[in-house]
């Protein structure tokens, strides 16, 4: 009986630790998109997660390890959002739906829950190898997803078109967020969208 109770306590403790870890990663995933990698401090993340700074090292070996997990979480959330958009429309409309959702004003205004590539692209090259590896996998997955929407998926031309599509989407959104003129911001998004619709859909 004592052994069963001890195992139950250990299992409950492990589950609580996993839940806390997931909460920290979720907070960090939003924070890096909102404030950038360099603008995301451990103390701020732990405070936002409702924990003490000292509890950090019970969950991560380093700040870089947390950033890699946070980037992974941000990428997973972004990928899930795109899959949801694509799965909600007929197959022949999926690429157009993906483009319209990605280059929408709503996505532009929701940086902390949006695509990490547009939010963090210019900073990623200066991050640790683990962070860059996560982002590289996400870029490849986005390119693959875009290629799969093509009627000639599996052909080299579909992959090349998908590379251009993803680069244009991300670049347009990054620039639309960077400028301080709303009209120019809208023009950047809309021009990219119209170009992609005319060449890929």
mmCIF file with all atom_site columns, C-alpha atoms in Angstrom:
data_model
loop_
_atom_site.group_PDB
_atom_site.id
_atom_site.type_symbol
_atom_site.label_atom_id
_atom_site.label_alt_id
_atom_site.label_comp_id
_atom_site.label_asym_id
_atom_site.label_entity_id
_atom_site.label_seq_id
_atom_site.pdbx_PDB_ins_code
_atom_site.Cartn_x
_atom_site.Cartn_y
_atom_site.Cartn_z
_atom_site.occupancy
_atom_site.B_iso_or_equiv
_atom_site.pdbx_formal_charge
_atom_site.auth_seq_id
_atom_site.auth_comp_id
_atom_site.auth_asym_id
_atom_site.auth_atom_id
_atom_site.pdbx_PDB_model_num
ATOM 1   C CA . UNK A 1 1   ? 0.000   0.000  0.000   1.00 0.00 ? 1   UNK A CA 1
ATOM 2   C CA . UNK A 1 2   ? 2.838   2.383  0.919   1.00 0.00 ? 2   UNK A CA 1
ATOM 3   C CA . UNK A 1 3   ? 4.538   1.667  -2.416  1.00 0.00 ? 3   UNK A CA 1
ATOM 4   C CA . UNK A 1 4   ? 1.341   2.458  -4.347  1.00 0.00 ? 4   UNK A CA 1
ATOM 5   C CA . UNK A 1 5   ? 0.924   5.755  -2.484  1.00 0.00 ? 5   UNK A CA 1
ATOM 6   C CA . UNK A 1 6   ? 4.562   6.672  -3.093  1.00 0.00 ? 6   UNK A CA 1
ATOM 7   C CA . UNK A 1 7   ? 4.198   5.932  -6.821  1.00 0.00 ? 7   UNK A CA 1
ATOM 8   C CA . UNK A 1 8   ? 1.025   8.010  -6.975  1.00 0.00 ? 8   UNK A CA 1
ATOM 9   C CA . UNK A 1 9   ? 2.817   10.935 -5.304  1.00 0.00 ? 9   UNK A CA 1
ATOM 10  C CA . UNK A 1 10  ? 5.783   10.607 -7.683  1.00 0.00 ? 10  UNK A CA 1
ATOM 11  C CA . UNK A 1 11  ? 3.447   10.455 -10.691 1.00 0.00 ? 11  UNK A CA 1
ATOM 12  C CA . UNK A 1 12  ? 1.495   13.486 -9.466  1.00 0.00 ? 12  UNK A CA 1
ATOM 13  C CA . UNK A 1 13  ? 4.732   15.400 -8.895  1.00 0.00 ? 13  UNK A CA 1
ATOM 14  C CA . UNK A 1 14  ? 6.037   14.485 -12.361 1.00 0.00 ? 14  UNK A CA 1
ATOM 15  C CA . UNK A 1 15  ? 2.735   15.511 -13.970 1.00 0.00 ? 15  UNK A CA 1
ATOM 16  C CA . UNK A 1 16  ? 2.796   18.835 -12.112 1.00 0.00 ? 16  UNK A CA 1
ATOM 17  C CA . UNK A 1 17  ? 6.368   19.458 -13.235 1.00 0.00 ? 17  UNK A CA 1
ATOM 18  C CA . UNK A 1 18  ? 5.449   18.681 -16.874 1.00 0.00 ? 18  UNK A CA 1
ATOM 19  C CA . UNK A 1 19  ? 2.472   21.028 -16.668 1.00 0.00 ? 19  UNK A CA 1
ATOM 20  C CA . UNK A 1 20  ? 4.651   23.802 -15.224 1.00 0.00 ? 20  UNK A CA 1
ATOM 21  C CA . UNK A 1 21  ? 7.298   23.210 -17.889 1.00 0.00 ? 21  UNK A CA 1
ATOM 22  C CA . UNK A 1 22  ? 4.673   23.435 -20.637 1.00 0.00 ? 22  UNK A CA 1
ATOM 23  C CA . UNK A 1 23  ? 3.361   26.687 -19.117 1.00 0.00 ? 23  UNK A CA 1
ATOM 24  C CA . UNK A 1 24  ? 6.833   28.238 -19.136 1.00 0.00 ? 24  UNK A CA 1
ATOM 25  C CA . UNK A 1 25  ? 7.406   27.195 -22.767 1.00 0.00 ? 25  UNK A CA 1
ATOM 26  C CA . UNK A 1 26  ? 4.010   28.562 -23.797 1.00 0.00 ? 26  UNK A CA 1
ATOM 27  C CA . UNK A 1 27  ? 4.722   31.923 -22.149 1.00 0.00 ? 27  UNK A CA 1
ATOM 28  C CA . UNK A 1 28  ? 8.186   32.028 -23.718 1.00 0.00 ? 28  UNK A CA 1
ATOM 29  C CA . UNK A 1 29  ? 6.798   31.163 -27.172 1.00 0.00 ? 29  UNK A CA 1
ATOM 30  C CA . UNK A 1 30  ? 4.552   34.216 -27.032 1.00 0.00 ? 30  UNK A CA 1
ATOM 31  C CA . UNK A 1 31  ? 7.267   36.401 -25.513 1.00 0.00 ? 31  UNK A CA 1
ATOM 32  C CA . UNK A 1 32  ? 9.904   35.714 -28.169 1.00 0.00 ? 32  UNK A CA 1
ATOM 33  C CA . UNK A 1 33  ? 7.440   36.636 -30.918 1.00 0.00 ? 33  UNK A CA 1
ATOM 34  C CA . UNK A 1 34  ? 6.397   39.765 -29.033 1.00 0.00 ? 34  UNK A CA 1
ATOM 35  C CA . UNK A 1 35  ? 9.815   40.981 -27.830 1.00 0.00 ? 35  UNK A CA 1
ATOM 36  C CA . UNK A 1 36  ? 12.389  39.020 -29.839 1.00 0.00 ? 36  UNK A CA 1
ATOM 37  C CA . UNK A 1 37  ? 14.967  36.537 -28.584 1.00 0.00 ? 37  UNK A CA 1
ATOM 38  C CA . UNK A 1 38  ? 17.193  39.206 -27.066 1.00 0.00 ? 38  UNK A CA 1
ATOM 39  C CA . UNK A 1 39  ? 14.246  41.000 -25.488 1.00 0.00 ? 39  UNK A CA 1
ATOM 40  C CA . UNK A 1 40  ? 13.073  37.868 -23.695 1.00 0.00 ? 40  UNK A CA 1
ATOM 41  C CA . UNK A 1 41  ? 14.569  37.547 -20.222 1.00 0.00 ? 41  UNK A CA 1
ATOM 42  C CA . UNK A 1 42  ? 14.337  34.557 -17.923 1.00 0.00 ? 42  UNK A CA 1
ATOM 43  C CA . UNK A 1 43  ? 13.071  36.613 -14.994 1.00 0.00 ? 43  UNK A CA 1
ATOM 44  C CA . UNK A 1 44  ? 10.258  38.118 -17.062 1.00 0.00 ? 44  UNK A CA 1
ATOM 45  C CA . UNK A 1 45  ? 9.201   34.727 -18.434 1.00 0.00 ? 45  UNK A CA 1
ATOM 46  C CA . UNK A 1 46  ? 9.114   33.135 -14.996 1.00 0.00 ? 46  UNK A CA 1
ATOM 47  C CA . UNK A 1 47  ? 7.172   36.068 -13.552 1.00 0.00 ? 47  UNK A CA 1
ATOM 48  C CA . UNK A 1 48  ? 4.615   35.899 -16.376 1.00 0.00 ? 48  UNK A CA 1
ATOM 49  C CA . UNK A 1 49  ? 4.308   32.144 -15.803 1.00 0.00 ? 49  UNK A CA 1
ATOM 50  C CA . UNK A 1 50  ? 3.630   32.808 -12.103 1.00 0.00 ? 50  UNK A CA 1
ATOM 51  C CA . UNK A 1 51  ? 6.904   31.280 -10.889 1.00 0.00 ? 51  UNK A CA 1
ATOM 52  C CA . UNK A 1 52  ? 10.064  32.415 -9.165  1.00 0.00 ? 52  UNK A CA 1
ATOM 53  C CA . UNK A 1 53  ? 13.261  33.042 -11.103 1.00 0.00 ? 53  UNK A CA 1
ATOM 54  C CA . UNK A 1 54  ? 14.990  30.358 -9.036  1.00 0.00 ? 54  UNK A CA 1
ATOM 55  C CA . UNK A 1 55  ? 12.652  27.646 -10.348 1.00 0.00 ? 55  UNK A CA 1
ATOM 56  C CA . UNK A 1 56  ? 13.968  28.107 -13.892 1.00 0.00 ? 56  UNK A CA 1
ATOM 57  C CA . UNK A 1 57  ? 16.888  25.664 -13.597 1.00 0.00 ? 57  UNK A CA 1
ATOM 58  C CA . UNK A 1 58  ? 14.602  22.866 -12.451 1.00 0.00 ? 58  UNK A CA 1
ATOM 59  C CA . UNK A 1 59  ? 13.216  22.956 -15.998 1.00 0.00 ? 59  UNK A CA 1
ATOM 60  C CA . UNK A 1 60  ? 16.018  24.115 -18.326 1.00 0.00 ? 60  UNK A CA 1
ATOM 61  C CA . UNK A 1 61  ? 19.785  23.778 -18.477 1.00 0.00 ? 61  UNK A CA 1
ATOM 62  C CA . UNK A 1 62  ? 20.165  27.266 -19.911 1.00 0.00 ? 62  UNK A CA 1
ATOM 63  C CA . UNK A 1 63  ? 18.344  30.250 -21.392 1.00 0.00 ? 63  UNK A CA 1
ATOM 64  C CA . UNK A 1 64  ? 19.297  28.948 -24.852 1.00 0.00 ? 64  UNK A CA 1
ATOM 65  C CA . UNK A 1 65  ? 17.580  25.624 -24.112 1.00 0.00 ? 65  UNK A CA 1
ATOM 66  C CA . UNK A 1 66  ? 14.415  27.506 -23.155 1.00 0.00 ? 66  UNK A CA 1
ATOM 67  C CA . UNK A 1 67  ? 14.600  29.619 -26.322 1.00 0.00 ? 67  UNK A CA 1
ATOM 68  C CA . UNK A 1 68  ? 14.937  26.493 -28.482 1.00 0.00 ? 68  UNK A CA 1
ATOM 69  C CA . UNK A 1 69  ? 11.855  24.947 -26.873 1.00 0.00 ? 69  UNK A CA 1
ATOM 70  C CA . UNK A 1 70  ? 9.973   28.232 -27.144 1.00 0.00 ? 70  UNK A CA 1
ATOM 71  C CA . UNK A 1 71  ? 10.846  28.483 -30.834 1.00 0.00 ? 71  UNK A CA 1
ATOM 72  C CA . UNK A 1 72  ? 9.653   24.918 -31.314 1.00 0.00 ? 72  UNK A CA 1
ATOM 73  C CA . UNK A 1 73  ? 6.365   25.711 -29.588 1.00 0.00 ? 73  UNK A CA 1
ATOM 74  C CA . UNK A 1 74  ? 5.885   28.866 -31.667 1.00 0.00 ? 74  UNK A CA 1
ATOM 75  C CA . UNK A 1 75  ? 6.544   26.885 -34.846 1.00 0.00 ? 75  UNK A CA 1
ATOM 76  C CA . UNK A 1 76  ? 4.112   24.139 -33.811 1.00 0.00 ? 76  UNK A CA 1
ATOM 77  C CA . UNK A 1 77  ? 1.384   26.685 -33.075 1.00 0.00 ? 77  UNK A CA 1
ATOM 78  C CA . UNK A 1 78  ? 1.962   28.413 -36.404 1.00 0.00 ? 78  UNK A CA 1
ATOM 79  C CA . UNK A 1 79  ? 1.932   25.135 -38.340 1.00 0.00 ? 79  UNK A CA 1
ATOM 80  C CA . UNK A 1 80  ? -1.282  24.051 -36.612 1.00 0.00 ? 80  UNK A CA 1
ATOM 81  C CA . UNK A 1 81  ? -2.955  27.343 -37.573 1.00 0.00 ? 81  UNK A CA 1
ATOM 82  C CA . UNK A 1 82  ? -1.975  26.891 -41.233 1.00 0.00 ? 82  UNK A CA 1
ATOM 83  C CA . UNK A 1 83  ? -3.168  23.270 -41.272 1.00 0.00 ? 83  UNK A CA 1
ATOM 84  C CA . UNK A 1 84  ? -6.477  24.374 -39.776 1.00 0.00 ? 84  UNK A CA 1
ATOM 85  C CA . UNK A 1 85  ? -6.937  26.970 -42.529 1.00 0.00 ? 85  UNK A CA 1
ATOM 86  C CA . UNK A 1 86  ? -6.016  24.494 -45.282 1.00 0.00 ? 86  UNK A CA 1
ATOM 87  C CA . UNK A 1 87  ? -8.202  21.680 -43.950 1.00 0.00 ? 87  UNK A CA 1
ATOM 88  C CA . UNK A 1 88  ? -11.260 23.934 -43.758 1.00 0.00 ? 88  UNK A CA 1
ATOM 89  C CA . UNK A 1 89  ? -11.575 24.521 -47.517 1.00 0.00 ? 89  UNK A CA 1
ATOM 90  C CA . UNK A 1 90  ? -11.775 22.375 -50.676 1.00 0.00 ? 90  UNK A CA 1
ATOM 91  C CA . UNK A 1 91  ? -8.407  21.134 -51.920 1.00 0.00 ? 91  UNK A CA 1
ATOM 92  C CA . UNK A 1 92  ? -8.379  23.420 -54.960 1.00 0.00 ? 92  UNK A CA 1
ATOM 93  C CA . UNK A 1 93  ? -8.787  26.477 -52.710 1.00 0.00 ? 93  UNK A CA 1
ATOM 94  C CA . UNK A 1 94  ? -6.316  25.519 -49.984 1.00 0.00 ? 94  UNK A CA 1
ATOM 95  C CA . UNK A 1 95  ? -3.297  27.476 -51.228 1.00 0.00 ? 95  UNK A CA 1
ATOM 96  C CA . UNK A 1 96  ? -5.335  30.625 -51.762 1.00 0.00 ? 96  UNK A CA 1
ATOM 97  C CA . UNK A 1 97  ? -6.837  30.277 -48.270 1.00 0.00 ? 97  UNK A CA 1
ATOM 98  C CA . UNK A 1 98  ? -3.356  29.837 -46.784 1.00 0.00 ? 98  UNK A CA 1
ATOM 99  C CA . UNK A 1 99  ? -2.024  32.912 -48.581 1.00 0.00 ? 99  UNK A CA 1
ATOM 100 C CA . UNK A 1 100 ? -4.992  35.088 -47.619 1.00 0.00 ? 100 UNK A CA 1
ATOM 101 C CA . UNK A 1 101 ? -4.797  34.049 -43.948 1.00 0.00 ? 101 UNK A CA 1
ATOM 102 C CA . UNK A 1 102 ? -1.028  34.543 -43.719 1.00 0.00 ? 102 UNK A CA 1
ATOM 103 C CA . UNK A 1 103 ? -1.030  37.944 -45.420 1.00 0.00 ? 103 UNK A CA 1
ATOM 104 C CA . UNK A 1 104 ? -4.143  39.183 -43.613 1.00 0.00 ? 104 UNK A CA 1
ATOM 105 C CA . UNK A 1 105 ? -4.295  42.324 -41.502 1.00 0.00 ? 105 UNK A CA 1
ATOM 106 C CA . UNK A 1 106 ? -5.331  40.148 -38.556 1.00 0.00 ? 106 UNK A CA 1
ATOM 107 C CA . UNK A 1 107 ? -2.191  38.006 -38.767 1.00 0.00 ? 107 UNK A CA 1
ATOM 108 C CA . UNK A 1 108 ? -0.034  41.110 -39.147 1.00 0.00 ? 108 UNK A CA 1
ATOM 109 C CA . UNK A 1 109 ? -1.473  42.569 -35.947 1.00 0.00 ? 109 UNK A CA 1
ATOM 110 C CA . UNK A 1 110 ? -1.130  39.426 -33.831 1.00 0.00 ? 110 UNK A CA 1
ATOM 111 C CA . UNK A 1 111 ? 2.633   39.077 -33.671 1.00 0.00 ? 111 UNK A CA 1
ATOM 112 C CA . UNK A 1 112 ? 2.826   37.129 -30.423 1.00 0.00 ? 112 UNK A CA 1
ATOM 113 C CA . UNK A 1 113 ? 0.586   34.323 -31.683 1.00 0.00 ? 113 UNK A CA 1
ATOM 114 C CA . UNK A 1 114 ? 1.557   34.487 -35.362 1.00 0.00 ? 114 UNK A CA 1
ATOM 115 C CA . UNK A 1 115 ? 4.291   33.074 -37.536 1.00 0.00 ? 115 UNK A CA 1
ATOM 116 C CA . UNK A 1 116 ? 7.676   33.035 -35.761 1.00 0.00 ? 116 UNK A CA 1
ATOM 117 C CA . UNK A 1 117 ? 9.512   33.385 -39.075 1.00 0.00 ? 117 UNK A CA 1
ATOM 118 C CA . UNK A 1 118 ? 8.104   36.858 -39.705 1.00 0.00 ? 118 UNK A CA 1
ATOM 119 C CA . UNK A 1 119 ? 8.442   37.837 -36.044 1.00 0.00 ? 119 UNK A CA 1
ATOM 120 C CA . UNK A 1 120 ? 11.990  36.567 -35.540 1.00 0.00 ? 120 UNK A CA 1
ATOM 121 C CA . UNK A 1 121 ? 13.518  36.070 -38.978 1.00 0.00 ? 121 UNK A CA 1
ATOM 122 C CA . UNK A 1 122 ? 16.122  38.805 -38.812 1.00 0.00 ? 122 UNK A CA 1
ATOM 123 C CA . UNK A 1 123 ? 17.321  37.681 -35.361 1.00 0.00 ? 123 UNK A CA 1
ATOM 124 C CA . UNK A 1 124 ? 17.509  33.944 -35.988 1.00 0.00 ? 124 UNK A CA 1
ATOM 125 C CA . UNK A 1 125 ? 20.885  33.916 -37.735 1.00 0.00 ? 125 UNK A CA 1
ATOM 126 C CA . UNK A 1 126 ? 22.491  35.171 -34.508 1.00 0.00 ? 126 UNK A CA 1
ATOM 127 C CA . UNK A 1 127 ? 20.944  32.512 -32.269 1.00 0.00 ? 127 UNK A CA 1
ATOM 128 C CA . UNK A 1 128 ? 22.370  29.254 -30.935 1.00 0.00 ? 128 UNK A CA 1
ATOM 129 C CA . UNK A 1 129 ? 22.499  26.212 -33.205 1.00 0.00 ? 129 UNK A CA 1
ATOM 130 C CA . UNK A 1 130 ? 19.540  24.543 -31.444 1.00 0.00 ? 130 UNK A CA 1
ATOM 131 C CA . UNK A 1 131 ? 17.276  27.517 -32.154 1.00 0.00 ? 131 UNK A CA 1
ATOM 132 C CA . UNK A 1 132 ? 18.378  27.711 -35.785 1.00 0.00 ? 132 UNK A CA 1
ATOM 133 C CA . UNK A 1 133 ? 17.789  23.973 -36.206 1.00 0.00 ? 133 UNK A CA 1
ATOM 134 C CA . UNK A 1 134 ? 14.203  24.341 -34.968 1.00 0.00 ? 134 UNK A CA 1
ATOM 135 C CA . UNK A 1 135 ? 13.536  27.256 -37.333 1.00 0.00 ? 135 UNK A CA 1
ATOM 136 C CA . UNK A 1 136 ? 15.141  25.412 -40.261 1.00 0.00 ? 136 UNK A CA 1
ATOM 137 C CA . UNK A 1 137 ? 12.823  22.437 -39.719 1.00 0.00 ? 137 UNK A CA 1
ATOM 138 C CA . UNK A 1 138 ? 9.822   24.779 -39.626 1.00 0.00 ? 138 UNK A CA 1
ATOM 139 C CA . UNK A 1 139 ? 10.830  26.512 -42.869 1.00 0.00 ? 139 UNK A CA 1
ATOM 140 C CA . UNK A 1 140 ? 11.221  23.145 -44.590 1.00 0.00 ? 140 UNK A CA 1
ATOM 141 C CA . UNK A 1 141 ? 7.813   22.040 -43.277 1.00 0.00 ? 141 UNK A CA 1
ATOM 142 C CA . UNK A 1 142 ? 6.193   25.262 -44.540 1.00 0.00 ? 142 UNK A CA 1
ATOM 143 C CA . UNK A 1 143 ? 7.761   24.818 -47.966 1.00 0.00 ? 143 UNK A CA 1
ATOM 144 C CA . UNK A 1 144 ? 6.563   21.216 -48.061 1.00 0.00 ? 144 UNK A CA 1
ATOM 145 C CA . UNK A 1 145 ? 3.046   22.239 -47.035 1.00 0.00 ? 145 UNK A CA 1
ATOM 146 C CA . UNK A 1 146 ? 2.937   24.924 -49.743 1.00 0.00 ? 146 UNK A CA 1
ATOM 147 C CA . UNK A 1 147 ? 4.255   22.453 -52.341 1.00 0.00 ? 147 UNK A CA 1
ATOM 148 C CA . UNK A 1 148 ? 1.588   19.908 -51.388 1.00 0.00 ? 148 UNK A CA 1
ATOM 149 C CA . UNK A 1 149 ? -1.115  22.400 -52.362 1.00 0.00 ? 149 UNK A CA 1
ATOM 150 C CA . UNK A 1 150 ? 0.228   22.476 -55.925 1.00 0.00 ? 150 UNK A CA 1
ATOM 151 C CA . UNK A 1 151 ? -1.461  20.381 -58.624 1.00 0.00 ? 151 UNK A CA 1
ATOM 152 C CA . UNK A 1 152 ? 2.000   19.213 -59.745 1.00 0.00 ? 152 UNK A CA 1
ATOM 153 C CA . UNK A 1 153 ? 3.188   18.327 -56.250 1.00 0.00 ? 153 UNK A CA 1
ATOM 154 C CA . UNK A 1 154 ? 6.181   16.020 -56.316 1.00 0.00 ? 154 UNK A CA 1
ATOM 155 C CA . UNK A 1 155 ? 7.724   17.744 -59.320 1.00 0.00 ? 155 UNK A CA 1
ATOM 156 C CA . UNK A 1 156 ? 10.798  20.013 -58.943 1.00 0.00 ? 156 UNK A CA 1
ATOM 157 C CA . UNK A 1 157 ? 8.799   22.996 -60.217 1.00 0.00 ? 157 UNK A CA 1
ATOM 158 C CA . UNK A 1 158 ? 6.289   22.662 -57.348 1.00 0.00 ? 158 UNK A CA 1
ATOM 159 C CA . UNK A 1 159 ? 9.076   22.690 -54.763 1.00 0.00 ? 159 UNK A CA 1
ATOM 160 C CA . UNK A 1 160 ? 10.781  25.700 -56.364 1.00 0.00 ? 160 UNK A CA 1
ATOM 161 C CA . UNK A 1 161 ? 7.474   27.599 -56.505 1.00 0.00 ? 161 UNK A CA 1
ATOM 162 C CA . UNK A 1 162 ? 6.849   26.749 -52.857 1.00 0.00 ? 162 UNK A CA 1
ATOM 163 C CA . UNK A 1 163 ? 10.261  28.146 -51.880 1.00 0.00 ? 163 UNK A CA 1
ATOM 164 C CA . UNK A 1 164 ? 9.406   31.450 -53.582 1.00 0.00 ? 164 UNK A CA 1
ATOM 165 C CA . UNK A 1 165 ? 5.910   31.456 -52.078 1.00 0.00 ? 165 UNK A CA 1
ATOM 166 C CA . UNK A 1 166 ? 7.151   31.013 -48.505 1.00 0.00 ? 166 UNK A CA 1
ATOM 167 C CA . UNK A 1 167 ? 9.954   33.553 -48.939 1.00 0.00 ? 167 UNK A CA 1
ATOM 168 C CA . UNK A 1 168 ? 7.508   36.103 -50.358 1.00 0.00 ? 168 UNK A CA 1
ATOM 169 C CA . UNK A 1 169 ? 4.888   35.505 -47.646 1.00 0.00 ? 169 UNK A CA 1
ATOM 170 C CA . UNK A 1 170 ? 7.353   35.838 -44.791 1.00 0.00 ? 170 UNK A CA 1
ATOM 171 C CA . UNK A 1 171 ? 9.248   38.772 -46.302 1.00 0.00 ? 171 UNK A CA 1
ATOM 172 C CA . UNK A 1 172 ? 6.087   40.715 -47.073 1.00 0.00 ? 172 UNK A CA 1
ATOM 173 C CA . UNK A 1 173 ? 4.717   40.233 -43.560 1.00 0.00 ? 173 UNK A CA 1
ATOM 174 C CA . UNK A 1 174 ? 8.038   41.180 -41.964 1.00 0.00 ? 174 UNK A CA 1
ATOM 175 C CA . UNK A 1 175 ? 8.229   44.397 -44.005 1.00 0.00 ? 175 UNK A CA 1
ATOM 176 C CA . UNK A 1 176 ? 4.552   45.217 -43.458 1.00 0.00 ? 176 UNK A CA 1
ATOM 177 C CA . UNK A 1 177 ? 5.187   45.099 -39.706 1.00 0.00 ? 177 UNK A CA 1
ATOM 178 C CA . UNK A 1 178 ? 8.407   47.099 -39.971 1.00 0.00 ? 178 UNK A CA 1
ATOM 179 C CA . UNK A 1 179 ? 7.078   50.244 -41.626 1.00 0.00 ? 179 UNK A CA 1
ATOM 180 C CA . UNK A 1 180 ? 5.340   53.048 -39.719 1.00 0.00 ? 180 UNK A CA 1
ATOM 181 C CA . UNK A 1 181 ? 2.907   53.987 -42.497 1.00 0.00 ? 181 UNK A CA 1
ATOM 182 C CA . UNK A 1 182 ? -0.349  51.964 -42.423 1.00 0.00 ? 182 UNK A CA 1
ATOM 183 C CA . UNK A 1 183 ? -1.026  52.557 -46.118 1.00 0.00 ? 183 UNK A CA 1
ATOM 184 C CA . UNK A 1 184 ? 2.424   51.251 -47.099 1.00 0.00 ? 184 UNK A CA 1
ATOM 185 C CA . UNK A 1 185 ? 1.990   48.307 -44.750 1.00 0.00 ? 185 UNK A CA 1
ATOM 186 C CA . UNK A 1 186 ? -1.305  47.390 -46.420 1.00 0.00 ? 186 UNK A CA 1
ATOM 187 C CA . UNK A 1 187 ? 0.209   47.847 -49.876 1.00 0.00 ? 187 UNK A CA 1
ATOM 188 C CA . UNK A 1 188 ? 3.108   45.511 -49.104 1.00 0.00 ? 188 UNK A CA 1
ATOM 189 C CA . UNK A 1 189 ? 0.780   42.747 -47.949 1.00 0.00 ? 189 UNK A CA 1
ATOM 190 C CA . UNK A 1 190 ? -1.750  43.215 -50.722 1.00 0.00 ? 190 UNK A CA 1
ATOM 191 C CA . UNK A 1 191 ? 0.844   43.425 -53.497 1.00 0.00 ? 191 UNK A CA 1
ATOM 192 C CA . UNK A 1 192 ? 2.513   40.228 -52.286 1.00 0.00 ? 192 UNK A CA 1
ATOM 193 C CA . UNK A 1 193 ? -0.851  38.492 -52.027 1.00 0.00 ? 193 UNK A CA 1
ATOM 194 C CA . UNK A 1 194 ? -1.953  39.509 -55.522 1.00 0.00 ? 194 UNK A CA 1
ATOM 195 C CA . UNK A 1 195 ? 1.404   38.483 -56.997 1.00 0.00 ? 195 UNK A CA 1
ATOM 196 C CA . UNK A 1 196 ? 1.279   35.069 -55.327 1.00 0.00 ? 196 UNK A CA 1
ATOM 197 C CA . UNK A 1 197 ? -2.342  34.503 -56.283 1.00 0.00 ? 197 UNK A CA 1
ATOM 198 C CA . UNK A 1 198 ? -1.574  35.301 -59.920 1.00 0.00 ? 198 UNK A CA 1
ATOM 199 C CA . UNK A 1 199 ? 1.463   33.010 -60.084 1.00 0.00 ? 199 UNK A CA 1
ATOM 200 C CA . UNK A 1 200 ? 0.606   30.076 -57.833 1.00 0.00 ? 200 UNK A CA 1
ATOM 201 C CA . UNK A 1 201 ? -3.181  29.653 -57.690 1.00 0.00 ? 201 UNK A CA 1
#
